[in-house]
Amino acid sequence: MRRVRLGKEPAREVSLPVWEAGSKHERRMFEPTMLGPIASACLRCPDAPCVSFSDEELARQLSVETPLDPDPHVCPTNAIRQDGSGLPLIDRECCVGCGLCVQRCPVGAISLDKNDTAARVCVPQAPHYAPQAYDARAFLDLRGSLAGKLVPEAAPFTDAGLAGLQQARLEAALSKVDAQRFYRLFVRNVFLLHGLPARLRNVGDNTAPWTELAVGCRDTLFLFEIEPGPEALDAFRRAIAGVATLSSSGVSLDHITPSVVLARLPNERVDYYRVLKYVREALGVRVRTLPITALLLAVRGGEVGLTLQLVDACYVEETLISLQHVVGELFGAIDDVEGVGLAIIK
Amino acid sequence: MRRISLSPRLADALRPVGAPTSISRNPASLKSELLMAGRLLASRCLRCTDEPCTHFSDAETGIGSRLPVCPEPREAIRFARSPTGPTITQDCWGCGLCALRCPAGAISMESSVAEVTPPKLDDFYELALGPADFFEGRSKASTTREWSGAEVGLLAQRIVDASAQMTQEAFYPLVQNLFVAAGFAALRPNRGDTCNRVDLILIDDESSLPVEIKSPAEAKTINIKSVQQALENWVVLSGQSTFGFQRQSSSLVVGFEYPTARSGVHELVEAVHTSYGVNIGLISLRELSRLATESCLMGARLPRTRLSGLRGRL
């Protein structure tokens, strides 16, 4: 007997079948009519949503034309790939535990426990499913019918809790991989994950000199500058220059929302908040500050979706307390907001 | 050059330092003789007590501190108050600023470092004449030396050559000194002063101009990043009430060279103007050196309005 949580219901004891090789249960578990509280396991999806975004997801139009973002990877550190049989393999050395692949898996077969430093895949215990047995359409129908009905074998993702979000742990993990690439892809993928069209500028590409990442809906274009290091003001400068460039090409200032995504929030000594205020007063531009921790929470937050309205609310000047307040508002559904605030300030 | 023999009285007045100074003299007559003597003794150190070759005056800098002329942090030119005039140390990197400043043209830049032509041992006009006559005489004497455009250009080139590899430790003071030499009071906020993170401020009661400096070691040409910083400097100055500020005043960038056409810098300057109405002015070190040399040697000062309304390159 294992303790699991089913959907929104409180945790309860259920019995989980253990599938044995060659048993009569082979393949039968995927008959939708038979669905009960059974453990989810990898379906070996041919389209591998845990590894790549689809062309349709990447090609969604922004209100301003930008070149197509060519990098389809879900994992910002390239830690996940499919083996020959379609089963995802996670390189535990590279995985930083951001949780993107966990959320992308339609059946909850990838998990990240609060004790885990890397995501792991729930491997089917028996050769219960052969992708070849279904045509593409039938497979998608089947997967759709499974969504929300399977129980992750590991503790539910939201329970991973905020203990797993310690900045220090993330930074330790990032020392092993390309941190710059991680932050760029991670931020874009969080928006894609929440169904928002997002385009990253290629490194060295000058066709869209106004932003590093554009996220758009019909009326407003959100521009993001991403700063993995301590140079918050650099990102900030790029943001206000980006607004100027885009606005001079004919987009109204009212339709542009500049933001900076920072790995670490600057302390008072850096003068960041004061310059923020001066820019609002002198140029009428309000640059939003989004800590990477907020985006990590947005991945892990389960039912707390990331919307552009929430990003819009991330405007603070002068004090850190108010930013803590904003994040608290954003992720009010999460119990341990106090802990989040502390992690952000450090 | 016409040779002039000094009258016994003037010769008597020009005793070496430390010599008895109780000289009875007729100031008017001395003055006229000094003017001729100044012509005669041009290109020799006059041992001026205000030391224009080593320090800008407070009136010039406008900041009330004795700003050294030499941009080298260890000050390669020192006025030792010795009978031989100022000494040039090994630290000299040949920028020529002190040569520009010398009213008598006594510092030559023939070699790669500055060289002082020592005074004649009995030349000490100021002690003998009193400051007022001395300075008036000196100002007339110095204008007797005519500098050709080619000579001035050569000195400007020396400054450019000397600074080609500089890091910001050397480059920032050089730019400051060139601005002061060109007639613009310039203040360099302290490094650790987070309230004034602007590299340099051309201070003015009404419209101070912030200057962003890019040393050649950071970037050979003025780049996008420096324009972004200039925009922030403008914003910071507008938010503070420390210095006189006007919205239409430019924010300046000084770099070693102007940006290339393909760098995107000019587009950004125009975009910033279109979107925010902010002027970003670009000045290369060559241009700034030319302004400084022409101001010092030919008295050709750039009007302040040319800088305060500058957009794009000068």
CSV table of N, CA and C in Angstrom, one decimal, chain A residues 206 233-234 236-248 253 269-271 274-275 278-283 285, chain B residues 194-197 224-225 228-232 234-240 247 262 267-268 270-272 274-276 278:
chain,number,residue,atom,x,y,z
A,206,ASN,N,20.1,40.0,-35.3
A,206,ASN,CA,19.8,41.4,-35.2
A,206,ASN,C,18.5,41.8,-35.8
A,233,LEU,N,20.9,45.9,-13.7
A,233,LEU,CA,20.8,47.1,-14.3
A,233,LEU,C,21.1,47.0,-15.8
A,234,ASP,N,21.9,46.1,-16.2
A,234,ASP,CA,22.2,45.9,-17.6
A,234,ASP,C,20.9,45.4,-18.3
A,236,PHE,N,18.0,45.9,-17.4
A,236,PHE,CA,17.0,47.0,-17.3
A,236,PHE,C,17.3,48.0,-18.4
A,237,ARG,N,18.5,48.3,-18.6
A,237,ARG,CA,18.9,49.2,-19.7
A,237,ARG,C,18.5,48.7,-21.1
A,238,ARG,N,18.7,47.4,-21.3
A,238,ARG,CA,18.3,46.8,-22.5
A,238,ARG,C,16.8,46.9,-22.7
A,239,ALA,N,16.1,46.7,-21.6
A,239,ALA,CA,14.7,46.7,-21.7
A,239,ALA,C,14.1,48.1,-22.1
A,240,ILE,N,14.7,49.2,-21.5
A,240,ILE,CA,14.1,50.5,-21.9
A,240,ILE,C,14.6,50.9,-23.3
A,241,ALA,N,15.8,50.4,-23.7
A,241,ALA,CA,16.2,50.7,-25.1
A,241,ALA,C,15.4,49.9,-26.1
A,242,GLY,N,15.0,48.6,-25.7
A,242,GLY,CA,14.2,47.8,-26.5
A,242,GLY,C,12.8,48.4,-26.7
A,243,VAL,N,12.3,49.0,-25.7
A,243,VAL,CA,11.0,49.6,-25.8
A,243,VAL,C,11.1,50.8,-26.9
A,244,ALA,N,12.2,51.5,-26.8
A,244,ALA,CA,12.4,52.7,-27.7
A,244,ALA,C,12.4,52.2,-29.1
A,245,THR,N,13.2,51.1,-29.4
A,245,THR,CA,13.3,50.6,-30.7
A,245,THR,C,12.0,50.1,-31.3
A,246,LEU,N,11.3,49.3,-30.5
A,246,LEU,CA,10.0,48.8,-31.0
A,246,LEU,C,9.0,49.9,-31.2
A,247,SER,N,9.0,50.8,-30.2
A,247,SER,CA,8.0,51.9,-30.3
A,247,SER,C,8.3,52.8,-31.5
A,248,SER,N,9.6,53.0,-31.9
A,248,SER,CA,9.9,53.9,-33.0
A,248,SER,C,9.5,53.2,-34.3
A,253,LEU,N,3.5,52.9,-27.4
A,253,LEU,CA,4.1,52.6,-26.1
A,253,LEU,C,3.1,51.9,-25.2
A,269,ARG,N,21.5,48.5,-2.4
A,269,ARG,CA,22.8,49.2,-2.7
A,269,ARG,C,23.0,49.4,-4.2
A,270,VAL,N,22.4,48.5,-5.0
A,270,VAL,CA,22.6,48.5,-6.4
A,270,VAL,C,21.8,49.7,-7.1
A,271,ASP,N,20.9,50.3,-6.4
A,271,ASP,CA,20.3,51.5,-6.9
A,271,ASP,C,19.2,51.1,-7.9
A,274,ARG,N,15.6,52.6,-7.5
A,274,ARG,CA,15.5,54.1,-7.6
A,274,ARG,C,15.5,54.5,-9.1
A,275,VAL,N,16.4,53.8,-9.9
A,275,VAL,CA,16.4,54.0,-11.3
A,275,VAL,C,15.1,53.7,-11.9
A,278,TYR,N,12.9,56.6,-11.4
A,278,TYR,CA,13.2,57.7,-12.3
A,278,TYR,C,12.7,57.4,-13.7
A,279,VAL,N,12.9,56.2,-14.2
A,279,VAL,CA,12.4,55.9,-15.5
A,279,VAL,C,10.9,56.1,-15.7
A,280,ARG,N,10.2,55.7,-14.7
A,280,ARG,CA,8.7,55.9,-14.8
A,280,ARG,C,8.4,57.4,-14.8
A,281,GLU,N,9.1,58.1,-14.0
A,281,GLU,CA,8.9,59.6,-13.9
A,281,GLU,C,9.3,60.3,-15.2
A,282,ALA,N,10.5,59.9,-15.7
A,282,ALA,CA,11.1,60.7,-16.8
A,282,ALA,C,10.6,60.2,-18.2
A,283,LEU,N,10.4,58.9,-18.3
A,283,LEU,CA,10.1,58.3,-19.6
A,283,LEU,C,8.7,57.8,-19.7
A,285,VAL,N,7.8,54.9,-18.6
A,285,VAL,CA,7.9,53.5,-18.8
A,285,VAL,C,8.0,52.7,-17.5
B,194,THR,N,27.2,55.5,-5.2
B,194,THR,CA,26.1,54.9,-6.0
B,194,THR,C,25.1,55.9,-6.3
B,195,CYS,N,25.1,57.0,-5.7
B,195,CYS,CA,24.1,58.1,-6.0
B,195,CYS,C,24.4,58.7,-7.3
B,196,ASN,N,25.7,58.7,-7.7
B,196,ASN,CA,26.1,59.3,-8.9
B,196,ASN,C,26.9,58.3,-9.7
B,197,ARG,N,26.2,57.4,-10.4
B,197,ARG,CA,26.9,56.3,-11.1
B,197,ARG,C,27.2,56.7,-12.5
B,224,ILE,N,26.1,49.6,-28.7
B,224,ILE,CA,24.7,49.7,-28.3
B,224,ILE,C,24.6,49.9,-26.8
B,225,LYS,N,25.5,49.1,-26.1
B,225,LYS,CA,25.4,49.1,-24.6
B,225,LYS,C,25.7,50.5,-24.0
B,228,GLN,N,22.7,52.6,-24.4
B,228,GLN,CA,21.7,52.2,-23.3
B,228,GLN,C,22.1,52.9,-22.0
B,229,GLN,N,23.4,52.8,-21.7
B,229,GLN,CA,23.8,53.4,-20.4
B,229,GLN,C,23.6,54.9,-20.4
B,230,ALA,N,23.9,55.6,-21.6
B,230,ALA,CA,23.7,57.0,-21.7
B,230,ALA,C,22.2,57.4,-21.4
B,231,LEU,N,21.3,56.5,-21.9
B,231,LEU,CA,19.9,56.8,-21.7
B,231,LEU,C,19.6,56.7,-20.2
B,232,GLU,N,20.2,55.7,-19.5
B,232,GLU,CA,20.0,55.6,-18.1
B,232,GLU,C,20.6,56.8,-17.4
B,234,TRP,N,20.9,59.8,-18.4
B,234,TRP,CA,20.0,60.9,-18.6
B,234,TRP,C,18.8,60.8,-17.6
B,235,VAL,N,18.3,59.6,-17.5
B,235,VAL,CA,17.2,59.3,-16.5
B,235,VAL,C,17.6,59.6,-15.1
B,236,VAL,N,18.8,59.2,-14.7
B,236,VAL,CA,19.2,59.3,-13.4
B,236,VAL,C,19.4,60.8,-13.1
B,237,LEU,N,20.0,61.5,-14.0
B,237,LEU,CA,20.3,63.0,-13.8
B,237,LEU,C,18.9,63.7,-13.7
B,238,SER,N,18.0,63.3,-14.5
B,238,SER,CA,16.7,63.9,-14.5
B,238,SER,C,15.9,63.7,-13.1
B,239,GLY,N,16.2,62.5,-12.5
B,239,GLY,CA,15.6,62.2,-11.3
B,239,GLY,C,16.2,62.8,-10.1
B,240,GLN,N,17.5,63.2,-10.2
B,240,GLN,CA,18.1,63.9,-9.1
B,240,GLN,C,18.0,65.4,-9.2
B,247,ARG,N,15.3,68.9,-19.7
B,247,ARG,CA,14.8,67.8,-20.4
B,247,ARG,C,15.4,67.7,-21.8
B,262,ARG,N,26.8,49.7,-39.5
B,262,ARG,CA,26.0,48.5,-39.3
B,262,ARG,C,25.8,48.1,-37.8
B,267,GLU,N,20.7,53.8,-35.3
B,267,GLU,CA,19.2,53.5,-35.3
B,267,GLU,C,18.7,53.6,-33.9
B,268,LEU,N,19.5,53.1,-32.9
B,268,LEU,CA,19.0,53.2,-31.5
B,268,LEU,C,18.9,54.6,-31.0
B,270,GLU,N,18.3,57.2,-32.8
B,270,GLU,CA,17.1,57.8,-33.4
B,270,GLU,C,15.8,57.3,-32.7
B,271,ALA,N,15.9,56.0,-32.4
B,271,ALA,CA,14.7,55.4,-31.8
B,271,ALA,C,14.4,56.0,-30.4
B,272,VAL,N,15.5,56.2,-29.7
B,272,VAL,CA,15.4,56.8,-28.3
B,272,VAL,C,14.8,58.2,-28.5
B,274,THR,N,12.9,59.3,-31.0
B,274,THR,CA,11.5,59.2,-31.5
B,274,THR,C,10.6,58.9,-30.3
B,275,SER,N,11.0,57.9,-29.5
B,275,SER,CA,10.1,57.3,-28.5
B,275,SER,C,10.1,58.2,-27.2
B,276,TYR,N,11.2,58.6,-26.8
B,276,TYR,CA,11.3,59.3,-25.5
B,276,TYR,C,11.6,60.8,-25.6
B,278,VAL,N,14.6,61.9,-26.1
B,278,VAL,CA,15.9,62.1,-25.5
B,278,VAL,C,17.0,62.1,-26.5
